[in-house]
XYZ file of C-alpha atoms in Angstrom:
127
model
C 8.720 -13.533 -2.426
C 6.967 -10.189 -2.139
C 7.154 -7.325 -4.722
C 9.151 -5.314 -2.544
C 11.625 -8.289 -2.009
C 12.016 -8.498 -5.753
C 12.666 -4.688 -6.101
C 15.192 -4.951 -3.315
C 16.858 -7.881 -5.060
C 17.136 -5.953 -8.275
C 18.594 -2.879 -6.362
C 21.135 -5.180 -4.762
C 22.290 -7.560 -7.516
C 21.648 -5.567 -10.761
C 22.296 -2.019 -9.391
C 24.831 -2.441 -6.464
C 26.357 0.819 -5.204
C 29.568 -0.126 -6.905
C 28.127 -0.851 -10.328
C 29.092 2.447 -12.099
C 32.651 2.331 -10.695
C 33.178 -1.321 -11.787
C 31.917 -0.407 -15.360
C 34.113 2.586 -15.556
C 37.244 0.367 -14.425
C 36.097 -2.266 -17.062
C 36.300 0.492 -19.913
C 39.463 1.884 -18.428
C 41.192 -1.467 -18.923
C 39.193 -3.408 -21.429
C 39.869 -7.077 -21.325
C 40.749 -9.313 -24.242
C 43.246 -9.298 -27.173
C 41.073 -7.698 -29.756
C 40.606 -4.342 -28.132
C 39.546 -1.957 -30.810
C 41.137 1.356 -31.338
C 37.869 2.988 -30.233
C 38.080 1.222 -26.956
C 41.673 2.009 -26.313
C 41.215 5.623 -27.121
C 38.035 5.524 -24.561
C 40.361 3.802 -21.957
C 42.936 6.511 -22.515
C 40.348 9.309 -22.002
C 38.985 7.724 -18.858
C 42.515 7.183 -17.448
C 43.273 10.853 -17.886
C 40.123 12.400 -16.340
C 40.733 14.624 -13.185
C 38.968 13.292 -10.169
C 36.075 15.833 -10.435
C 35.368 14.882 -14.016
C 35.490 11.122 -13.111
C 32.968 11.785 -10.318
C 30.746 13.525 -12.885
C 31.149 10.499 -15.249
C 30.415 8.115 -12.482
C 27.238 10.201 -11.437
C 26.046 10.126 -15.061
C 26.510 6.178 -15.432
C 24.719 5.689 -12.242
C 21.828 7.688 -13.480
C 21.876 5.840 -16.801
C 21.805 2.342 -14.850
C 18.860 3.598 -12.567
C 17.105 4.938 -15.567
C 17.417 1.758 -17.637
C 16.150 -0.605 -14.708
C 13.382 1.733 -13.855
C 12.229 1.755 -17.394
C 12.092 -2.012 -17.538
C 10.351 -2.202 -14.343
C 7.601 0.327 -15.644
C 7.219 -1.966 -18.752
C 6.674 -4.909 -16.347
C 4.178 -2.945 -14.239
C 2.098 -1.850 -17.104
C 1.593 -5.634 -17.847
C -0.614 -5.282 -20.956
C 0.981 -5.192 -24.487
C -0.578 -2.984 -27.150
C -0.475 -3.059 -30.923
C -2.295 -0.632 -32.828
C -4.100 0.601 -29.772
C -5.371 -3.042 -28.978
C -4.311 -5.286 -26.191
C -2.593 -8.317 -27.730
C -1.212 -9.881 -24.547
C -0.051 -9.554 -20.932
C 3.278 -9.714 -19.467
C 3.414 -11.713 -16.293
C 6.349 -11.796 -13.777
C 5.797 -14.758 -11.511
C 7.937 -15.986 -8.589
C 7.598 -19.795 -8.046
C 8.639 -20.853 -4.621
C 10.326 -24.291 -3.956
C 6.975 -25.017 -2.070
C 5.041 -24.606 -5.344
C 3.543 -21.461 -4.294
C 3.348 -18.740 -7.155
C 3.336 -14.946 -6.609
C 2.694 -12.635 -9.308
C 5.410 -9.813 -8.873
C 3.753 -7.494 -11.322
C 0.252 -7.748 -10.133
C -1.649 -4.615 -10.510
C -2.609 -4.580 -6.887
C -0.208 -2.886 -4.441
C 2.704 -0.763 -5.113
C 4.449 -0.766 -8.464
C 7.744 -2.374 -9.005
C 9.511 0.650 -10.234
C 8.291 2.698 -7.135
C 9.578 -0.131 -4.930
C 12.939 -0.191 -6.648
C 13.229 3.637 -6.368
C 12.324 3.255 -2.458
C 15.097 0.640 -2.241
C 17.667 3.032 -3.887
C 16.502 5.866 -1.457
C 16.711 3.655 1.590
C 20.441 2.859 0.387
C 21.400 6.517 0.561
C 19.632 7.098 3.843
C 21.855 4.454 5.581
């Protein structure tokens, strides 16, 4: 697996185009027996949203999803962990193929994961 394959996998599986809509539907009709009054009030608010407002909420949710994933990938790209200004460790993201081949997905060489993820999202909207 290459770095770009991993970034595409994240875009496809963690941030599919329908993610914000599925989250909004989840909150519009929260599952379970012990739904809190706060969640019921939120569900009622979501259900009453006009289409234009719902579209705006979906846009904000999609931005929040993208920002969270992007931030995590930046952390992985940086690799080094600092405490009090000193390097105390290193984060390595490795892919181990069934053949035993190991590829470091957050190697400092090549394009960063967060950039590859952004490209994957842009390619999605270009289709």
